[in-house]
Tab-separated table of C-alpha atoms and ligand atoms in Angstrom:
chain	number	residue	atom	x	y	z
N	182	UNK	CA	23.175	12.687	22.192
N	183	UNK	CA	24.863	10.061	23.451
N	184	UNK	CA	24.434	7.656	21.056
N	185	UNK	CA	26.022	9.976	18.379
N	186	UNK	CA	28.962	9.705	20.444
N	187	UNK	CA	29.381	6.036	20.971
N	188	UNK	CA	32.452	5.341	18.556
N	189	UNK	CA	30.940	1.755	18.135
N	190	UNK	CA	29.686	0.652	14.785
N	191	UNK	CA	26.283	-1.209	15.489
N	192	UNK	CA	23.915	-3.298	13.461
N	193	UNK	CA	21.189	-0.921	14.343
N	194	UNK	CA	22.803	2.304	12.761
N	195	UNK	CA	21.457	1.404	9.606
N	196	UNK	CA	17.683	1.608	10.514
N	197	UNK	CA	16.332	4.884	11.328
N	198	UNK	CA	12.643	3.577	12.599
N	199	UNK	CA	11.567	5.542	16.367
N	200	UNK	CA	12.101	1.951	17.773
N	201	UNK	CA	15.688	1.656	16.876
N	202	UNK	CA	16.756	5.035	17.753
N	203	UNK	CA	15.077	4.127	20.926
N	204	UNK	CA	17.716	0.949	20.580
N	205	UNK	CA	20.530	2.910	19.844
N	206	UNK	CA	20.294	5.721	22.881
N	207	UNK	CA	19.909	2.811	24.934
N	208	UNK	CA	22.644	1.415	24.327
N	209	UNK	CA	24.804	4.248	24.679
N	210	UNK	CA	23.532	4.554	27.914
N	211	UNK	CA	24.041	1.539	28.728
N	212	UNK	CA	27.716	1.335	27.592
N	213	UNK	CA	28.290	4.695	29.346
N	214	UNK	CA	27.357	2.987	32.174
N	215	UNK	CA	28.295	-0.396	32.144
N	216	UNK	CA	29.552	-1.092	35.196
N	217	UNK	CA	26.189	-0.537	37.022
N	218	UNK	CA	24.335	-2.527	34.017
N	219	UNK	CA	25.949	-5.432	33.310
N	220	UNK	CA	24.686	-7.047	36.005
N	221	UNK	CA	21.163	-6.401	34.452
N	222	UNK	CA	22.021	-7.201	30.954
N	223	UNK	CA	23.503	-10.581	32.151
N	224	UNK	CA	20.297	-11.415	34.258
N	225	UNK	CA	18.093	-10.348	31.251
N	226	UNK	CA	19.984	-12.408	28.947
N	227	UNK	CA	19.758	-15.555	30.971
N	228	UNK	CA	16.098	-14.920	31.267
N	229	UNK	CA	15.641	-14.148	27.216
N	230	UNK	CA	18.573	-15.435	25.292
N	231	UNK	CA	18.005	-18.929	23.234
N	232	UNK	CA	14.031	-18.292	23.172
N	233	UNK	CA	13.526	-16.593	20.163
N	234	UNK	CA	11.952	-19.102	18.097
N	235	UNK	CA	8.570	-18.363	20.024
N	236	UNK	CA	9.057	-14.681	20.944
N	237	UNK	CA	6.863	-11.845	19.359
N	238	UNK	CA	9.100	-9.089	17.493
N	239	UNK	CA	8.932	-6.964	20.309
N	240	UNK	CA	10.411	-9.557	23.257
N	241	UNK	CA	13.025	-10.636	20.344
N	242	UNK	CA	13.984	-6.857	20.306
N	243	UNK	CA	14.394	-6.965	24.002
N	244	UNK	CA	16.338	-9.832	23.768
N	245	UNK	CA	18.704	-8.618	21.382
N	246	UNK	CA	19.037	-5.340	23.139
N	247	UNK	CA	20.064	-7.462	26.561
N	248	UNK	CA	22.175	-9.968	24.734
N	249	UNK	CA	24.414	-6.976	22.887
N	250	UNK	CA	24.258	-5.214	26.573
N	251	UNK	CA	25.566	-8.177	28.598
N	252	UNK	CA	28.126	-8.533	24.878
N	253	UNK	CA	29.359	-4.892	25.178
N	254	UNK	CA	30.039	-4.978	28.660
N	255	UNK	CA	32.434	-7.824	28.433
N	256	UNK	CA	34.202	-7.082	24.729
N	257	UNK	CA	32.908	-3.969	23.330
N	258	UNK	CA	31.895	-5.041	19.978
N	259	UNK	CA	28.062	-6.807	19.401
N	260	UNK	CA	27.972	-10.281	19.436
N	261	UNK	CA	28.621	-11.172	15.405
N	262	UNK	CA	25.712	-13.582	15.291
N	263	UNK	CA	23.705	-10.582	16.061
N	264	UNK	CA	24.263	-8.243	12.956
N	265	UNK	CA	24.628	-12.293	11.050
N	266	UNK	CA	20.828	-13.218	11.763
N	267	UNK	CA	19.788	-10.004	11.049
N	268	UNK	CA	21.401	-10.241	7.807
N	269	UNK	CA	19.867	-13.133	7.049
N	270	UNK	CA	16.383	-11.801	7.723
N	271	UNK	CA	16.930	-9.352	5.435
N	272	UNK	CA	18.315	-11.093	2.649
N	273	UNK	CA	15.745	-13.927	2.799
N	274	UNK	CA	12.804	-11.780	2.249
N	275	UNK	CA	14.452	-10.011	-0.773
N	276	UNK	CA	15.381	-13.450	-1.928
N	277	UNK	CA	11.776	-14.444	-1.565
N	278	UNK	CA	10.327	-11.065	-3.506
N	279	UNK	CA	8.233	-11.677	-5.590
N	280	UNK	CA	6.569	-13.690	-3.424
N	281	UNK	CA	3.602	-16.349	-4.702
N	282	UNK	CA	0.232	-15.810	-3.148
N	283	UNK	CA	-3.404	-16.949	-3.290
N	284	UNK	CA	-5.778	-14.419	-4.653
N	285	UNK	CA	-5.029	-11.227	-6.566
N	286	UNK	CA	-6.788	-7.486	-6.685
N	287	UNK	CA	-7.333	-5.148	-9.157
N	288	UNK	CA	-8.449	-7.755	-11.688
N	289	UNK	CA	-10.488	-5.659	-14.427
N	290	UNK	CA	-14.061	-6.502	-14.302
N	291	UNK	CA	-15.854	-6.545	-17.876
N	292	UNK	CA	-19.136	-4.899	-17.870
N	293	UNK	CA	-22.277	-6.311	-19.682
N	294	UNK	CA	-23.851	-3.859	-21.911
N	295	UNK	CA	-27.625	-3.354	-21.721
N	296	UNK	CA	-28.980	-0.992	-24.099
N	297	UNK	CA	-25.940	1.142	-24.175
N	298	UNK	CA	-25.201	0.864	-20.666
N	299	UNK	CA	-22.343	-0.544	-18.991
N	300	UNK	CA	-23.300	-2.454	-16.474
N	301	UNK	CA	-21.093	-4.166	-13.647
N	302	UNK	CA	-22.119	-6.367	-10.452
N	303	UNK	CA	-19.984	-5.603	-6.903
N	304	UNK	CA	-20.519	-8.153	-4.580
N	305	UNK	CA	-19.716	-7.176	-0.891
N	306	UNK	CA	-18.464	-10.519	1.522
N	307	UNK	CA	-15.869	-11.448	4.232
N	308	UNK	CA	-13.253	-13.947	2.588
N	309	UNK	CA	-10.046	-15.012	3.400
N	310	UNK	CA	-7.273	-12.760	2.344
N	311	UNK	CA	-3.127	-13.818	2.202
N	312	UNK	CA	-1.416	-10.634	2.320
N	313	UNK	CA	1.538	-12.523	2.655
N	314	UNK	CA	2.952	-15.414	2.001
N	315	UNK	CA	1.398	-17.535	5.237
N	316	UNK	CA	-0.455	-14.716	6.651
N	317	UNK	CA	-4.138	-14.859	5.861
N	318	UNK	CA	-6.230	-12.947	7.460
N	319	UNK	CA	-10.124	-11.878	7.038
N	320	UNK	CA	-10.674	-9.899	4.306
N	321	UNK	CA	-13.829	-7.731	3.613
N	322	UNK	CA	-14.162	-7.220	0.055
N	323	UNK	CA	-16.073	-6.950	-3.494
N	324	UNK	CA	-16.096	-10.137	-5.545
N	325	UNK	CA	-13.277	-11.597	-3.401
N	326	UNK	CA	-10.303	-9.380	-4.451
N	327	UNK	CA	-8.529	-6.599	-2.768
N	328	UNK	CA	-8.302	-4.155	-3.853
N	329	UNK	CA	-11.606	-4.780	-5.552
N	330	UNK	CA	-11.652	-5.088	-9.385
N	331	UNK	CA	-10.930	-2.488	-11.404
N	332	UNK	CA	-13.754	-0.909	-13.304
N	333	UNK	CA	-12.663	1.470	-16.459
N	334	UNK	CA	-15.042	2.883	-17.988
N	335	UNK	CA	-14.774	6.081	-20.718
N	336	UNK	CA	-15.886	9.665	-20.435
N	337	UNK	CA	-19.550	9.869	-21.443
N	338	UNK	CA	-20.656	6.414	-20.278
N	339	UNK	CA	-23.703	4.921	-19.374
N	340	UNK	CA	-23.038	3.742	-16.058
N	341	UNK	CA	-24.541	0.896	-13.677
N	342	UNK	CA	-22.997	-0.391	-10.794
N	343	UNK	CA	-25.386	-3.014	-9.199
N	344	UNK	CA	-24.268	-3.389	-5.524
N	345	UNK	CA	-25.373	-6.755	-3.433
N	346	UNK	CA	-24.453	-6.563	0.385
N	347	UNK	CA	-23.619	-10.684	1.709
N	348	UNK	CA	-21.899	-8.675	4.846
N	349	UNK	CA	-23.279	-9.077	8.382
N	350	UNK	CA	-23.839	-5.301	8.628
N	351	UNK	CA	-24.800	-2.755	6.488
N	352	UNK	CA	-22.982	-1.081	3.612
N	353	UNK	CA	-22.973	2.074	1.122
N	354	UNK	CA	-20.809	2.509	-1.544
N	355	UNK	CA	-18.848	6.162	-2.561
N	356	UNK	CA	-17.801	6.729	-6.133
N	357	UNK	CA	-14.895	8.929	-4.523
N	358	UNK	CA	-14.079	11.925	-7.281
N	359	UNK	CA	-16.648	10.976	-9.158
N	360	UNK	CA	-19.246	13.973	-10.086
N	361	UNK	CA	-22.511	12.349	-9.759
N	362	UNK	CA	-26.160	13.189	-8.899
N	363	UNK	CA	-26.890	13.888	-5.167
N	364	UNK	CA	-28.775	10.155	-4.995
N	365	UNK	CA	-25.736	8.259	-6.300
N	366	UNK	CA	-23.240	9.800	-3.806
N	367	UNK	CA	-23.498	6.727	-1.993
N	368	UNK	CA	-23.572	8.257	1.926
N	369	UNK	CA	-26.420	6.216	4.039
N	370	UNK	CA	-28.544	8.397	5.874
N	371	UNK	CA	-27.672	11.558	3.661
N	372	UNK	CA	-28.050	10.395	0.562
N	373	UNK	CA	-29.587	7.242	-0.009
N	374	UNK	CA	-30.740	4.439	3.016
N	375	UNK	CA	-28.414	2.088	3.615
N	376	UNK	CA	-27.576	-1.354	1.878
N	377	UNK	CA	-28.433	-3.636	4.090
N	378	UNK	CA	-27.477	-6.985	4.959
N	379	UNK	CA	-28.946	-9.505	1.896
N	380	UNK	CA	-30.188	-6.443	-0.299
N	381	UNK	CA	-28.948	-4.747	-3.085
N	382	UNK	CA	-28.627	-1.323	-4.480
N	383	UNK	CA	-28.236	0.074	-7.745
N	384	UNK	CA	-26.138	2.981	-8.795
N	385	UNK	CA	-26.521	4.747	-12.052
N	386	UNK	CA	-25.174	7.777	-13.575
N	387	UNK	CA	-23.012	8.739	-17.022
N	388	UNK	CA	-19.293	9.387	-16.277
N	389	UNK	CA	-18.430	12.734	-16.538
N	390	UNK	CA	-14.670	13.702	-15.256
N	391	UNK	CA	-12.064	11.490	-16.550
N	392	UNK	CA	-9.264	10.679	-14.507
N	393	UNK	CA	-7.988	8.474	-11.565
N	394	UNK	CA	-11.026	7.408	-9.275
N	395	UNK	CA	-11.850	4.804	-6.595
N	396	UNK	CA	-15.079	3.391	-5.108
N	397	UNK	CA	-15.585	2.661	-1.582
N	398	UNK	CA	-17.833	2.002	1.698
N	399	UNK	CA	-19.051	5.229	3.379
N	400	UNK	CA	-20.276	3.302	6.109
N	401	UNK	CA	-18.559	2.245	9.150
N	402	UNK	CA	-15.457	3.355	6.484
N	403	UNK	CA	-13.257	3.062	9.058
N	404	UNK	CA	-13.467	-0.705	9.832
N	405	UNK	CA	-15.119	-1.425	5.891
N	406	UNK	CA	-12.288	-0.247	4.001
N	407	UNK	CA	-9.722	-0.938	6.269
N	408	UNK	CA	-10.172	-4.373	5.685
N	409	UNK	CA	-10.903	-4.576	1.608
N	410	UNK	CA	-13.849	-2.679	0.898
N	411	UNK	CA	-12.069	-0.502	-1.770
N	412	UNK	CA	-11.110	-0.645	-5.065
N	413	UNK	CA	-10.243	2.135	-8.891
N	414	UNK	CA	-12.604	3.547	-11.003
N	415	UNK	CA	-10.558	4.711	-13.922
N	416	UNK	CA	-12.359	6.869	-16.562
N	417	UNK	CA	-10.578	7.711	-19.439
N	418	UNK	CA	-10.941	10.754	-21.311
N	419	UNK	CA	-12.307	10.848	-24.506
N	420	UNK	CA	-10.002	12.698	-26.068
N	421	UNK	CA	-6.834	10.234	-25.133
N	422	UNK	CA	-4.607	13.187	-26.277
N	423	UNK	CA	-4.914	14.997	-23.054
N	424	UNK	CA	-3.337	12.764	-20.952
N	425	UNK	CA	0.746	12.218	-21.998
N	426	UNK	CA	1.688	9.175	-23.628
N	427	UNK	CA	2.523	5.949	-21.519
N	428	UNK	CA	3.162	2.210	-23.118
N	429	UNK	CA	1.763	0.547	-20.015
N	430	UNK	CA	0.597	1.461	-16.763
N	431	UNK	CA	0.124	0.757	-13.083
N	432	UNK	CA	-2.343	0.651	-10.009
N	433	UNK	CA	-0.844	1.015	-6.664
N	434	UNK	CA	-3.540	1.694	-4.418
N	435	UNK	CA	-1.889	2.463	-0.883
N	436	UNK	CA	-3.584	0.637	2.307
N	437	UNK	CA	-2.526	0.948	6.119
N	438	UNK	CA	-4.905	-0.480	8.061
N	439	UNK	CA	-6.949	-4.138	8.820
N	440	UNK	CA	-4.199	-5.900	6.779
N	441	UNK	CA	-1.052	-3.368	7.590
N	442	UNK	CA	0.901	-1.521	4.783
N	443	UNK	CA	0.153	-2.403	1.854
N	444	UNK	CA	0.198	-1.884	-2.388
N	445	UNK	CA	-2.606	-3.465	-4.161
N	446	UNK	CA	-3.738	-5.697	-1.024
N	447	UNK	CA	-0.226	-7.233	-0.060
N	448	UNK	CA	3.006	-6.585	1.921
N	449	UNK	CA	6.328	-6.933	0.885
N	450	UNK	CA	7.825	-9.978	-0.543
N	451	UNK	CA	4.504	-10.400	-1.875
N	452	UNK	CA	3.650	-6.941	-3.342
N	453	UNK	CA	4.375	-7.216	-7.558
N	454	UNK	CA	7.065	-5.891	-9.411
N	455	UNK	CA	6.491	-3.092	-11.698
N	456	UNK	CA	8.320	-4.374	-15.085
N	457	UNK	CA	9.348	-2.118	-18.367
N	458	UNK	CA	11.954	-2.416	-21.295
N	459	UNK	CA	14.671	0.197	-21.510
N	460	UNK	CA	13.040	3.228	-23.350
N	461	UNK	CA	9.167	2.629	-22.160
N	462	UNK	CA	7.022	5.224	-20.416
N	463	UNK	CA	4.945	3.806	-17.613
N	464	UNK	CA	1.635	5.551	-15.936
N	465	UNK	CA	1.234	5.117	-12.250
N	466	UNK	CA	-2.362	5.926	-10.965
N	467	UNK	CA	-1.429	6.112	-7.087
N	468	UNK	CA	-4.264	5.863	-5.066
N	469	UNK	CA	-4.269	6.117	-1.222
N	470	UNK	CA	-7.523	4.383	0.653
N	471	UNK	CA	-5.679	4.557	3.763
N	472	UNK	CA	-5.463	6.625	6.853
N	473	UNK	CA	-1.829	7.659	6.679
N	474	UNK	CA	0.182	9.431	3.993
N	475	UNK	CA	2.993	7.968	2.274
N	476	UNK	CA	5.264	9.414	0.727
N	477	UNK	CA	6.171	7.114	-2.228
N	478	UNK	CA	9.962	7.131	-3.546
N	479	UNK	CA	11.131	5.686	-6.299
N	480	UNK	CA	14.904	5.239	-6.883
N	481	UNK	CA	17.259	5.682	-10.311
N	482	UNK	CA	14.487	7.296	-12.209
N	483	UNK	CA	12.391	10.665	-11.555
N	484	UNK	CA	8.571	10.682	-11.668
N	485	UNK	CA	6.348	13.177	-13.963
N	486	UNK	CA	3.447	14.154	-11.973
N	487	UNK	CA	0.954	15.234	-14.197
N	488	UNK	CA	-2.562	14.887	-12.311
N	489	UNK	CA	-3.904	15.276	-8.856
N	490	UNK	CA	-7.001	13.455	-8.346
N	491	UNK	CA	-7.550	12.893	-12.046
N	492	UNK	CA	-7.480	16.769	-12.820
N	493	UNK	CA	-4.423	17.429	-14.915
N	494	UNK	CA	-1.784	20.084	-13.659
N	495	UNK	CA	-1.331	23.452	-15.144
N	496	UNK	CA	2.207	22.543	-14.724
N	497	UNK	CA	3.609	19.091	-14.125
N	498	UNK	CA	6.310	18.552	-12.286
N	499	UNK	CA	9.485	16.472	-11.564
N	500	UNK	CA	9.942	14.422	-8.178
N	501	UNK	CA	11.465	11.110	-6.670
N	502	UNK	CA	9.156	11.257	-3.901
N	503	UNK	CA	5.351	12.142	-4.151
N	504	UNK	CA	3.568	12.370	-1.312
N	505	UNK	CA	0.065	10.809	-1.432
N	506	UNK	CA	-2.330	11.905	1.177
N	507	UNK	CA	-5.861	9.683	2.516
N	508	UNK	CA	-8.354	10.106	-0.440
N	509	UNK	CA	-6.031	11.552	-2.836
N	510	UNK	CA	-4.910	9.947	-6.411
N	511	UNK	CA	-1.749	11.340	-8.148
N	512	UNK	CA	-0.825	10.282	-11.785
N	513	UNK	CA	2.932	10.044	-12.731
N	514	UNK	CA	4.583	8.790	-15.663
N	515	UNK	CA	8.215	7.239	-15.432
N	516	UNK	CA	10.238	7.498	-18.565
N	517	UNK	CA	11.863	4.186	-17.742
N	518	UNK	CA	15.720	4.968	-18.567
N	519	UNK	CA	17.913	3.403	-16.545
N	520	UNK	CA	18.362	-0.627	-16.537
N	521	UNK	CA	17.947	-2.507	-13.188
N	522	UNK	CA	15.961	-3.519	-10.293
N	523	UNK	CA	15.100	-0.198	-8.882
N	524	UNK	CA	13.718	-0.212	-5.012
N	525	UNK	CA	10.177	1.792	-5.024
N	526	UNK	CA	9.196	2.160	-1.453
N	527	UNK	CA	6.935	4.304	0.894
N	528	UNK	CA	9.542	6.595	2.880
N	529	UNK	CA	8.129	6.544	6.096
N	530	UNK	CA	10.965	3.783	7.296
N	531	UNK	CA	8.618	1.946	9.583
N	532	UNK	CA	6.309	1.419	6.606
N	533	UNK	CA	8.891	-0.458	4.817
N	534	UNK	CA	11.734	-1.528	7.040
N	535	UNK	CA	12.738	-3.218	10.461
N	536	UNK	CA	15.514	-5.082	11.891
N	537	UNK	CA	13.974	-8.183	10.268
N	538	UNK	CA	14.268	-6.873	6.985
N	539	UNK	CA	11.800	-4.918	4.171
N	540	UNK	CA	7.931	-5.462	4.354
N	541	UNK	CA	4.410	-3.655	3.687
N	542	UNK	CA	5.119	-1.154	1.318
N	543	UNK	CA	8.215	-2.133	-1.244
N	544	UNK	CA	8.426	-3.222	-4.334
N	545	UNK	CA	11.002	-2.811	-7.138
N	546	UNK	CA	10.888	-1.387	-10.686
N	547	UNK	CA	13.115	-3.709	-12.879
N	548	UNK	CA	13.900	-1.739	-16.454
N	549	UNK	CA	15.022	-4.487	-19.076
N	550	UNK	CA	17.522	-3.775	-21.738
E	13	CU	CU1	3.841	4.811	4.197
């Protein structure tokens, strides 16, 4: 290809998104040809350059693309200011990680207990939602979190989940992995009516199959969970000895659509560190409730995987990258060995990266001494 033969170092050889190889074969054809293009590249840089501050990602690309045309024509090296802004980008948003924002998922919600029940209240309504830092955006959600709150519950439970629908259009909610009777399942039209707008419904069954869970709409899924309606159900096993041993753990519940790529309801700077001393074993209970997989890779350390969608494995197994799939849950434990801020990122590049820097689905595991 030409671009692999281009001798020129340039800022966009270190991103490897569809959009910058695009970048980089065009500008090997166009400094192949430079002669015929300059002309171009000049008139597209008078007509771009020095607008930036108002231009979407996209035009700004363009821009940059025509100013380092017009730049290689004349000296054969990228304008510095170029690969300098870019660097800036980049380092401001890790600067800025973790990132403060208003409202926060995954908060655990206590049940009340009714004659040995355990009972909890979901309340379904469109809120605001800052994903990050400046960038609300409508939110569909239970009891104004996304993810919604986490409900734990243990092996042999009483269970009651008391659903009330505020939403302008009707809801149902799936216990996904759960095993349940038929009528709980949670499917409108197939297995119960639907929840409609101002009522309530009330699900009730005793958990039987511990493990990593979630609960979500089954209605209009597409458009209800993409923008909140989702959140774990974790049931523990009774017997805690058949799980391995962890000294904390994690939710990172993987999302992709309504409020782009996200862990636990936010994009990068704002998504949370994951945080252990030297020595500690951490759980992860991944969770994707979006409509792409990603594979998630964490750096320095290996993971343990040790249970696909809370069944454990015959035979765990080591990774860096696990791959989690729409609907699936994978449980990993990190034996947390090696001091530092380690990068922990979805692999698909253009779920994490771009020429202004990291976003959606990054975050860092920092090992203390
Ligand atoms: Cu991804």
């Amino acid at each position: 290809m030409t671009s692999n033969n281009n001798e020129e170092t340039k800022p966009t050889d270190i991103l490897n998104t569809p959009t910058s190889r695009r970048s980089i074969l065009r500008w090997g054809s166009l400094t192949a040809a430079a002669g015929v293009l300059s002309a171009c590249g000049s008139t597209a840089s008078t007509n771009l350059s020095r607008t930036k501050a108002t231009a979407t990602p996209a035009a700004e690309q363009a821009m940059d693309h025509a100013a380092a045309a017009q730049s290689s024509a004349a000296t054969a090296t990228p304008a510095a200011t170029d690969w300098e802004a870019m660097d800036k980008m980049h380092e401001a948003g890790m600067k800025a990680f973790p990132a403060k924002t208003k409202g926060q998922g995954i908060q655990l919600l206590e049940p009340k207990v009714e004659n040995g029940v355990k009972v909890f209240e979901l309340t379904c309504e469109k809120f605001m939602w800052e994903v990050e830092p400046g960038k609300e955006m409508e939110a569909w959600g239970y009891n104004q979190q996304v993810p919604g709150p986490e409900i734990r519950v243990t092996e042999g439970d009483k269970v009651r989940i008391i659903v009330h629908n505020k939403l302008d259009e009707s809801t149902g909610v799936h216990l996904h992995g759960v095993m349940l009777p038929n009528n709980m399942d949670g499917v409108p039209f197939l297995t119960q009516e639907p929840i409609r707008p101002g009522t309530s419904f009330t699900y009730e069954f005793v958990a039987r199959n511990p493990g990593s869970h979630m609960y979500h709409s089954h209605h209009n899924s597409t458009k209800q969970v993409g923008k909140g309606l989702l959140g774990p159900f974790i049931i523990e096993p009774k017997d805690k000895a058949q799980d391995p041993a962890a000294d904390k753990e994690y939710i990172l519940i993987l999302n992709d659509s309504g409020q782009g790529f996200t862990i636990n309801g936010k994009g990068f700077p704002a998504t949370q560190p994951l945080t252990a001393k030297k020595g500690q074993k951490i759980r992860v209970r991944y969770m994707n409730e979006g409509l792409m997989i990603h594979p998630m890779h964490l750096h320095g350390m290996p993971q343990l995987v040790f249970a696909k969608d809370g069944w454990n494995l015959p035979q765990p197994f080591m990774c860096d990258t696990i791959n989690i799939a729409p609907g699936e849950r994978w449980d990993v434990i990190i034996d947390c060995t090696e001091v530092g801020a380690w990068a922990y990122h979805c692999h698909i590049l253009s779920h994490a990266e771009s020429e202004h820097g990291m976003f959606g689905m990054v975050t860092a595991l920092i090992v203390e001494e």
